[in-house]
């Protein structure tokens, strides 16, 4: 009975996806195309006095310091006068915060970080390190919490498909239940060789009372995941990283992803169907591709774009269980390849650099405009070519964690417009229709979080059916109204279902 209901609802749903954005400054990236040359020389980086201090703030950091004249130029163009004190907000005149719902219950503590968002009909599903919350957004200006599910398991990256909800667990627990003991750090797992991490599946046919269905263990857990719809199944590309020889199920080199097959007629039978090694010769090429952080699928084009540690990649996914890399790119300014999103035509891709892992204050003149930013690449069907960088032009305080993070396309036909979260840098909306000249058109920012040094700010910021929704790590669930003639056509676009990493055509 339940199995047939899953099939009917999944078959008729339209799915949506989104991406990231700021200040446009050029510096060429590096591409490896079909000629098989998967490694090209990085441009030499100039050493500077604070290189040691910058290095170590993010994974795989490559020093690329600015000269004194470059720092002076940035300070002149950006300046420090706009830094907001705690408790204050500022924005461009075309965007307004219409409501905020603070975190509550077991999700209220500062260590219970709000994370990703997924959408279906009149509901938003909001991840949190302690589980997930369901909001009714039938009236976007007055959202109502309708359910809260306690199920710890950082980071609880979330997606929905029909009557199914998927939740990523990227930490080690005693078992796959929502009441498991943990999380366990690496040394502790020696005494717990049968620890669990991976993907959890819930039934949301009664959205007010989600029910746990099953779980699938995956190598190195599941940091993020991506849905790739099929005829009989929905496939889940699991991105994970951080191999360690002390971990039973996360052995080096881990140059792979896990692909879960979820039969729509029998979701309890979900299982790992493939573990394709994407980088079989990475070690010999001197590449640090020990897994992927995030993948965005574009089923309409049979493509996926991925952020895989030291590389940005484009894959052919016409055979979902056998993805094939078409091109790889490296960028001397990127420390941690975080995510990727196509424009609607599939001719440009935004890659994001999460310098400092989301915990560092990278929106300042010392770091500059080319690091902790977005890199926009053009895609001609065969190779990636660097076009420009975009980073928010507002300097943030050195107590504010700020870097490029999760965002989405705003569905304006004929335009490429992106809304993006920047942690404590707030949110930014920019137009990259000309990939060589991205331009900010709207922004919102809060002053520093009261508890200096605590991770805060916008984790995920997405456009859905007329409004912008944002999951703020500490302050809760935000709804914004963007009123601008450049995005007015998007107000008429409606989706039944929207997952950031499964990109639709509009």
PDB file of N, CA and C in Angstrom, residues 1-16 118-125 132 134 158-166 201-208 210-211 213 225 227-230 233-236 262-265 267 464 495-499 502:
ATOM      1  N   UNK A   1       0.837  -1.192   0.000  1.00  0.00           N
ATOM      2  CA  UNK A   1       0.000   0.000   0.000  1.00  0.00           C
ATOM      3  C   UNK A   1       0.880   1.253   0.000  1.00  0.00           C
ATOM      4  N   UNK A   2       1.797   1.350   0.950  1.00  0.00           N
ATOM      5  CA  UNK A   2       2.685   2.506   1.016  1.00  0.00           C
ATOM      6  C   UNK A   2       3.615   2.535  -0.196  1.00  0.00           C
ATOM      7  N   UNK A   3       4.070   1.366  -0.628  1.00  0.00           N
ATOM      8  CA  UNK A   3       5.004   1.326  -1.744  1.00  0.00           C
ATOM      9  C   UNK A   3       4.382   1.904  -3.017  1.00  0.00           C
ATOM     10  N   UNK A   4       3.128   1.613  -3.298  1.00  0.00           N
ATOM     11  CA  UNK A   4       2.484   2.156  -4.476  1.00  0.00           C
ATOM     12  C   UNK A   4       2.303   3.660  -4.373  1.00  0.00           C
ATOM     13  N   UNK A   5       2.039   4.163  -3.194  1.00  0.00           N
ATOM     14  CA  UNK A   5       1.883   5.593  -3.016  1.00  0.00           C
ATOM     15  C   UNK A   5       3.207   6.309  -3.302  1.00  0.00           C
ATOM     16  N   UNK A   6       4.327   5.721  -2.879  1.00  0.00           N
ATOM     17  CA  UNK A   6       5.633   6.310  -3.193  1.00  0.00           C
ATOM     18  C   UNK A   6       5.806   6.465  -4.700  1.00  0.00           C
ATOM     19  N   UNK A   7       5.452   5.419  -5.448  1.00  0.00           N
ATOM     20  CA  UNK A   7       5.647   5.451  -6.896  1.00  0.00           C
ATOM     21  C   UNK A   7       4.788   6.532  -7.542  1.00  0.00           C
ATOM     22  N   UNK A   8       3.516   6.607  -7.180  1.00  0.00           N
ATOM     23  CA  UNK A   8       2.621   7.562  -7.826  1.00  0.00           C
ATOM     24  C   UNK A   8       3.093   8.996  -7.611  1.00  0.00           C
ATOM     25  N   UNK A   9       3.440   9.332  -6.393  1.00  0.00           N
ATOM     26  CA  UNK A   9       3.822  10.725  -6.119  1.00  0.00           C
ATOM     27  C   UNK A   9       5.146  11.067  -6.770  1.00  0.00           C
ATOM     28  N   UNK A  10       6.110  10.144  -6.764  1.00  0.00           N
ATOM     29  CA  UNK A  10       7.422  10.445  -7.314  1.00  0.00           C
ATOM     30  C   UNK A  10       7.356  10.652  -8.821  1.00  0.00           C
ATOM     31  N   UNK A  11       6.450   9.956  -9.499  1.00  0.00           N
ATOM     32  CA  UNK A  11       6.412  10.002 -10.950  1.00  0.00           C
ATOM     33  C   UNK A  11       6.003  11.365 -11.483  1.00  0.00           C
ATOM     34  N   UNK A  12       5.181  12.117 -10.755  1.00  0.00           N
ATOM     35  CA  UNK A  12       4.641  13.357 -11.279  1.00  0.00           C
ATOM     36  C   UNK A  12       5.285  14.614 -10.765  1.00  0.00           C
ATOM     37  N   UNK A  13       6.420  14.510 -10.090  1.00  0.00           N
ATOM     38  CA  UNK A  13       7.002  15.693  -9.437  1.00  0.00           C
ATOM     39  C   UNK A  13       8.044  16.368 -10.309  1.00  0.00           C
ATOM     40  N   UNK A  14       7.975  17.682 -10.337  1.00  0.00           N
ATOM     41  CA  UNK A  14       9.032  18.459 -10.990  1.00  0.00           C
ATOM     42  C   UNK A  14      10.080  18.775  -9.942  1.00  0.00           C
ATOM     43  N   UNK A  15      11.350  18.672 -10.316  1.00  0.00           N
ATOM     44  CA  UNK A  15      12.419  18.857  -9.344  1.00  0.00           C
ATOM     45  C   UNK A  15      13.249  20.086  -9.701  1.00  0.00           C
ATOM     46  N   UNK A  16      13.762  20.816  -8.707  1.00  0.00           N
ATOM     47  CA  UNK A  16      14.484  22.069  -8.907  1.00  0.00           C
ATOM     48  C   UNK A  16      15.862  22.108  -8.252  1.00  0.00           C
ATOM     49  N   UNK A 118      15.230  21.544   1.781  1.00  0.00           N
ATOM     50  CA  UNK A 118      14.581  20.909   0.636  1.00  0.00           C
ATOM     51  C   UNK A 118      13.118  21.339   0.640  1.00  0.00           C
ATOM     52  N   UNK A 119      12.479  21.291  -0.526  1.00  0.00           N
ATOM     53  CA  UNK A 119      11.139  21.845  -0.668  1.00  0.00           C
ATOM     54  C   UNK A 119      10.214  20.856  -1.377  1.00  0.00           C
ATOM     55  N   UNK A 120       8.953  20.869  -0.952  1.00  0.00           N
ATOM     56  CA  UNK A 120       7.938  20.058  -1.623  1.00  0.00           C
ATOM     57  C   UNK A 120       6.568  20.689  -1.379  1.00  0.00           C
ATOM     58  N   UNK A 121       5.911  21.101  -2.462  1.00  0.00           N
ATOM     59  CA  UNK A 121       4.607  21.723  -2.314  1.00  0.00           C
ATOM     60  C   UNK A 121       4.657  22.927  -1.394  1.00  0.00           C
ATOM     61  N   UNK A 122       3.832  22.891  -0.353  1.00  0.00           N
ATOM     62  CA  UNK A 122       3.772  24.014   0.596  1.00  0.00           C
ATOM     63  C   UNK A 122       4.645  23.789   1.823  1.00  0.00           C
ATOM     64  N   UNK A 123       5.611  22.873   1.716  1.00  0.00           N
ATOM     65  CA  UNK A 123       6.452  22.556   2.871  1.00  0.00           C
ATOM     66  C   UNK A 123       7.937  22.783   2.576  1.00  0.00           C
ATOM     67  N   UNK A 124       8.645  23.210   3.623  1.00  0.00           N
ATOM     68  CA  UNK A 124      10.099  23.279   3.617  1.00  0.00           C
ATOM     69  C   UNK A 124      10.616  22.296   4.655  1.00  0.00           C
ATOM     70  N   UNK A 125      11.632  21.533   4.287  1.00  0.00           N
ATOM     71  CA  UNK A 125      12.261  20.572   5.192  1.00  0.00           C
ATOM     72  C   UNK A 125      13.658  21.108   5.506  1.00  0.00           C
ATOM     73  N   UNK A 132      15.657  17.202  11.830  1.00  0.00           N
ATOM     74  CA  UNK A 132      15.100  18.098  10.818  1.00  0.00           C
ATOM     75  C   UNK A 132      13.741  18.635  11.267  1.00  0.00           C
ATOM     76  N   UNK A 134      10.017  20.528   9.828  1.00  0.00           N
ATOM     77  CA  UNK A 134       9.137  20.742   8.683  1.00  0.00           C
ATOM     78  C   UNK A 134       8.326  22.010   8.927  1.00  0.00           C
ATOM     79  N   UNK A 158      19.823  17.226   3.549  1.00  0.00           N
ATOM     80  CA  UNK A 158      18.455  16.744   3.413  1.00  0.00           C
ATOM     81  C   UNK A 158      17.935  16.875   1.984  1.00  0.00           C
ATOM     82  N   UNK A 159      17.108  15.915   1.546  1.00  0.00           N
ATOM     83  CA  UNK A 159      16.402  16.015   0.277  1.00  0.00           C
ATOM     84  C   UNK A 159      15.106  15.228   0.382  1.00  0.00           C
ATOM     85  N   UNK A 160      14.175  15.497  -0.547  1.00  0.00           N
ATOM     86  CA  UNK A 160      12.880  14.817  -0.551  1.00  0.00           C
ATOM     87  C   UNK A 160      12.554  14.355  -1.968  1.00  0.00           C
ATOM     88  N   UNK A 161      11.831  13.238  -2.056  1.00  0.00           N
ATOM     89  CA  UNK A 161      11.426  12.691  -3.351  1.00  0.00           C
ATOM     90  C   UNK A 161      10.136  11.915  -3.146  1.00  0.00           C
ATOM     91  N   UNK A 162       9.009  12.483  -3.609  1.00  0.00           N
ATOM     92  CA  UNK A 162       7.732  11.824  -3.360  1.00  0.00           C
ATOM     93  C   UNK A 162       7.462  11.742  -1.870  1.00  0.00           C
ATOM     94  N   UNK A 163       7.195  10.540  -1.392  1.00  0.00           N
ATOM     95  CA  UNK A 163       6.927  10.336   0.028  1.00  0.00           C
ATOM     96  C   UNK A 163       8.176   9.978   0.817  1.00  0.00           C
ATOM     97  N   UNK A 164       9.335  10.192   0.227  1.00  0.00           N
ATOM     98  CA  UNK A 164      10.589   9.816   0.883  1.00  0.00           C
ATOM     99  C   UNK A 164      11.412  11.050   1.236  1.00  0.00           C
ATOM    100  N   UNK A 165      12.054  10.989   2.383  1.00  0.00           N
ATOM    101  CA  UNK A 165      13.003  12.017   2.807  1.00  0.00           C
ATOM    102  C   UNK A 165      14.326  11.333   3.115  1.00  0.00           C
ATOM    103  N   UNK A 166      15.413  11.943   2.648  1.00  0.00           N
ATOM    104  CA  UNK A 166      16.750  11.380   2.830  1.00  0.00           C
ATOM    105  C   UNK A 166      17.590  12.315   3.695  1.00  0.00           C
ATOM    106  N   UNK A 201      16.574   7.035   5.737  1.00  0.00           N
ATOM    107  CA  UNK A 201      15.410   7.231   4.877  1.00  0.00           C
ATOM    108  C   UNK A 201      14.155   7.289   5.740  1.00  0.00           C
ATOM    109  N   UNK A 202      13.310   8.293   5.471  1.00  0.00           N
ATOM    110  CA  UNK A 202      12.061   8.481   6.215  1.00  0.00           C
ATOM    111  C   UNK A 202      10.877   8.487   5.252  1.00  0.00           C
ATOM    112  N   UNK A 203       9.720   8.068   5.756  1.00  0.00           N
ATOM    113  CA  UNK A 203       8.442   8.163   5.055  1.00  0.00           C
ATOM    114  C   UNK A 203       7.769   9.469   5.495  1.00  0.00           C
ATOM    115  N   UNK A 204       7.489  10.355   4.536  1.00  0.00           N
ATOM    116  CA  UNK A 204       6.837  11.629   4.866  1.00  0.00           C
ATOM    117  C   UNK A 204       5.446  11.709   4.227  1.00  0.00           C
ATOM    118  N   UNK A 205       4.815  10.556   3.996  1.00  0.00           N
ATOM    119  CA  UNK A 205       3.455  10.580   3.448  1.00  0.00           C
ATOM    120  C   UNK A 205       2.516  11.326   4.394  1.00  0.00           C
ATOM    121  N   UNK A 206       2.755  11.216   5.710  1.00  0.00           N
ATOM    122  CA  UNK A 206       2.100  12.063   6.701  1.00  0.00           C
ATOM    123  C   UNK A 206       3.152  13.059   7.163  1.00  0.00           C
ATOM    124  N   UNK A 207       3.162  14.232   6.550  1.00  0.00           N
ATOM    125  CA  UNK A 207       4.253  15.170   6.767  1.00  0.00           C
ATOM    126  C   UNK A 207       4.325  15.648   8.212  1.00  0.00           C
ATOM    127  N   UNK A 208       3.214  15.550   8.931  1.00  0.00           N
ATOM    128  CA  UNK A 208       3.211  15.954  10.331  1.00  0.00           C
ATOM    129  C   UNK A 208       3.746  14.858  11.256  1.00  0.00           C
ATOM    130  N   UNK A 210       6.587  12.213  10.342  1.00  0.00           N
ATOM    131  CA  UNK A 210       7.545  11.423   9.561  1.00  0.00           C
ATOM    132  C   UNK A 210       7.938  10.138  10.280  1.00  0.00           C
ATOM    133  N   UNK A 211       8.095   9.061   9.497  1.00  0.00           N
ATOM    134  CA  UNK A 211       8.433   7.762  10.049  1.00  0.00           C
ATOM    135  C   UNK A 211       9.748   7.253   9.473  1.00  0.00           C
ATOM    136  N   UNK A 213      12.271   4.751   7.975  1.00  0.00           N
ATOM    137  CA  UNK A 213      12.060   3.588   7.110  1.00  0.00           C
ATOM    138  C   UNK A 213      13.238   2.627   7.155  1.00  0.00           C
ATOM    139  N   UNK A 225      24.508  14.644  -0.371  1.00  0.00           N
ATOM    140  CA  UNK A 225      24.017  13.646  -1.318  1.00  0.00           C
ATOM    141  C   UNK A 225      23.211  14.320  -2.417  1.00  0.00           C
ATOM    142  N   UNK A 227      20.231  13.516  -5.581  1.00  0.00           N
ATOM    143  CA  UNK A 227      19.255  12.599  -6.160  1.00  0.00           C
ATOM    144  C   UNK A 227      19.334  12.627  -7.685  1.00  0.00           C
ATOM    145  N   UNK A 228      19.358  11.418  -8.288  1.00  0.00           N
ATOM    146  CA  UNK A 228      19.307  11.269  -9.735  1.00  0.00           C
ATOM    147  C   UNK A 228      18.123  10.363 -10.044  1.00  0.00           C
ATOM    148  N   UNK A 229      16.984  10.923 -10.494  1.00  0.00           N
ATOM    149  CA  UNK A 229      15.781  10.112 -10.717  1.00  0.00           C
ATOM    150  C   UNK A 229      15.961   9.105 -11.837  1.00  0.00           C
ATOM    151  N   UNK A 230      15.406   7.898 -11.622  1.00  0.00           N
ATOM    152  CA  UNK A 230      15.375   6.863 -12.651  1.00  0.00           C
ATOM    153  C   UNK A 230      13.954   6.385 -12.845  1.00  0.00           C
ATOM    154  N   UNK A 233      13.801   3.455  -9.946  1.00  0.00           N
ATOM    155  CA  UNK A 233      14.497   3.808  -8.700  1.00  0.00           C
ATOM    156  C   UNK A 233      14.851   5.280  -8.713  1.00  0.00           C
ATOM    157  N   UNK A 234      15.171   5.781  -7.543  1.00  0.00           N
ATOM    158  CA  UNK A 234      15.884   7.044  -7.447  1.00  0.00           C
ATOM    159  C   UNK A 234      17.285   6.689  -6.948  1.00  0.00           C
ATOM    160  N   UNK A 235      18.295   7.210  -7.648  1.00  0.00           N
ATOM    161  CA  UNK A 235      19.678   6.937  -7.276  1.00  0.00           C
ATOM    162  C   UNK A 235      20.202   8.097  -6.428  1.00  0.00           C
ATOM    163  N   UNK A 236      20.997   7.765  -5.429  1.00  0.00           N
ATOM    164  CA  UNK A 236      21.564   8.778  -4.545  1.00  0.00           C
ATOM    165  C   UNK A 236      23.077   8.739  -4.672  1.00  0.00           C
ATOM    166  N   UNK A 262      17.567   3.225  -4.609  1.00  0.00           N
ATOM    167  CA  UNK A 262      16.364   3.171  -3.776  1.00  0.00           C
ATOM    168  C   UNK A 262      15.188   2.763  -4.663  1.00  0.00           C
ATOM    169  N   UNK A 263      14.766   1.482  -4.656  1.00  0.00           N
ATOM    170  CA  UNK A 263      13.624   1.055  -5.476  1.00  0.00           C
ATOM    171  C   UNK A 263      12.358   1.778  -5.021  1.00  0.00           C
ATOM    172  N   UNK A 264      11.660   2.412  -5.948  1.00  0.00           N
ATOM    173  CA  UNK A 264      10.474   3.182  -5.579  1.00  0.00           C
ATOM    174  C   UNK A 264       9.347   2.291  -5.084  1.00  0.00           C
ATOM    175  N   UNK A 265       9.341   1.015  -5.504  1.00  0.00           N
ATOM    176  CA  UNK A 265       8.322   0.078  -5.032  1.00  0.00           C
ATOM    177  C   UNK A 265       8.686  -0.542  -3.688  1.00  0.00           C
ATOM    178  N   UNK A 267      11.337   0.920  -0.938  1.00  0.00           N
ATOM    179  CA  UNK A 267      12.447   1.738  -0.428  1.00  0.00           C
ATOM    180  C   UNK A 267      13.198   1.103   0.729  1.00  0.00           C
ATOM    181  N   UNK A 464      12.507  29.757  -3.990  1.00  0.00           N
ATOM    182  CA  UNK A 464      11.479  28.741  -4.235  1.00  0.00           C
ATOM    183  C   UNK A 464      10.122  29.407  -4.335  1.00  0.00           C
ATOM    184  N   UNK A 495       7.353  25.222  -8.772  1.00  0.00           N
ATOM    185  CA  UNK A 495       7.826  23.840  -8.745  1.00  0.00           C
ATOM    186  C   UNK A 495       7.058  23.064  -7.689  1.00  0.00           C
ATOM    187  N   UNK A 496       6.836  21.789  -7.968  1.00  0.00           N
ATOM    188  CA  UNK A 496       6.190  20.914  -6.984  1.00  0.00           C
ATOM    189  C   UNK A 496       7.197  20.385  -5.973  1.00  0.00           C
ATOM    190  N   UNK A 497       8.461  20.316  -6.416  1.00  0.00           N
ATOM    191  CA  UNK A 497       9.499  19.757  -5.553  1.00  0.00           C
ATOM    192  C   UNK A 497      10.821  20.385  -5.929  1.00  0.00           C
ATOM    193  N   UNK A 498      11.653  20.628  -4.941  1.00  0.00           N
ATOM    194  CA  UNK A 498      12.911  21.298  -5.216  1.00  0.00           C
ATOM    195  C   UNK A 498      13.999  20.783  -4.293  1.00  0.00           C
ATOM    196  N   UNK A 499      15.026  20.181  -4.884  1.00  0.00           N
ATOM    197  CA  UNK A 499      16.233  19.764  -4.189  1.00  0.00           C
ATOM    198  C   UNK A 499      17.419  20.466  -4.838  1.00  0.00           C
ATOM    199  N   UNK A 502      19.679  18.615  -7.429  1.00  0.00           N
ATOM    200  CA  UNK A 502      19.083  17.983  -8.603  1.00  0.00           C
ATOM    201  C   UNK A 502      18.469  19.104  -9.421  1.00  0.00           C
TER     202      UNK A 502
END
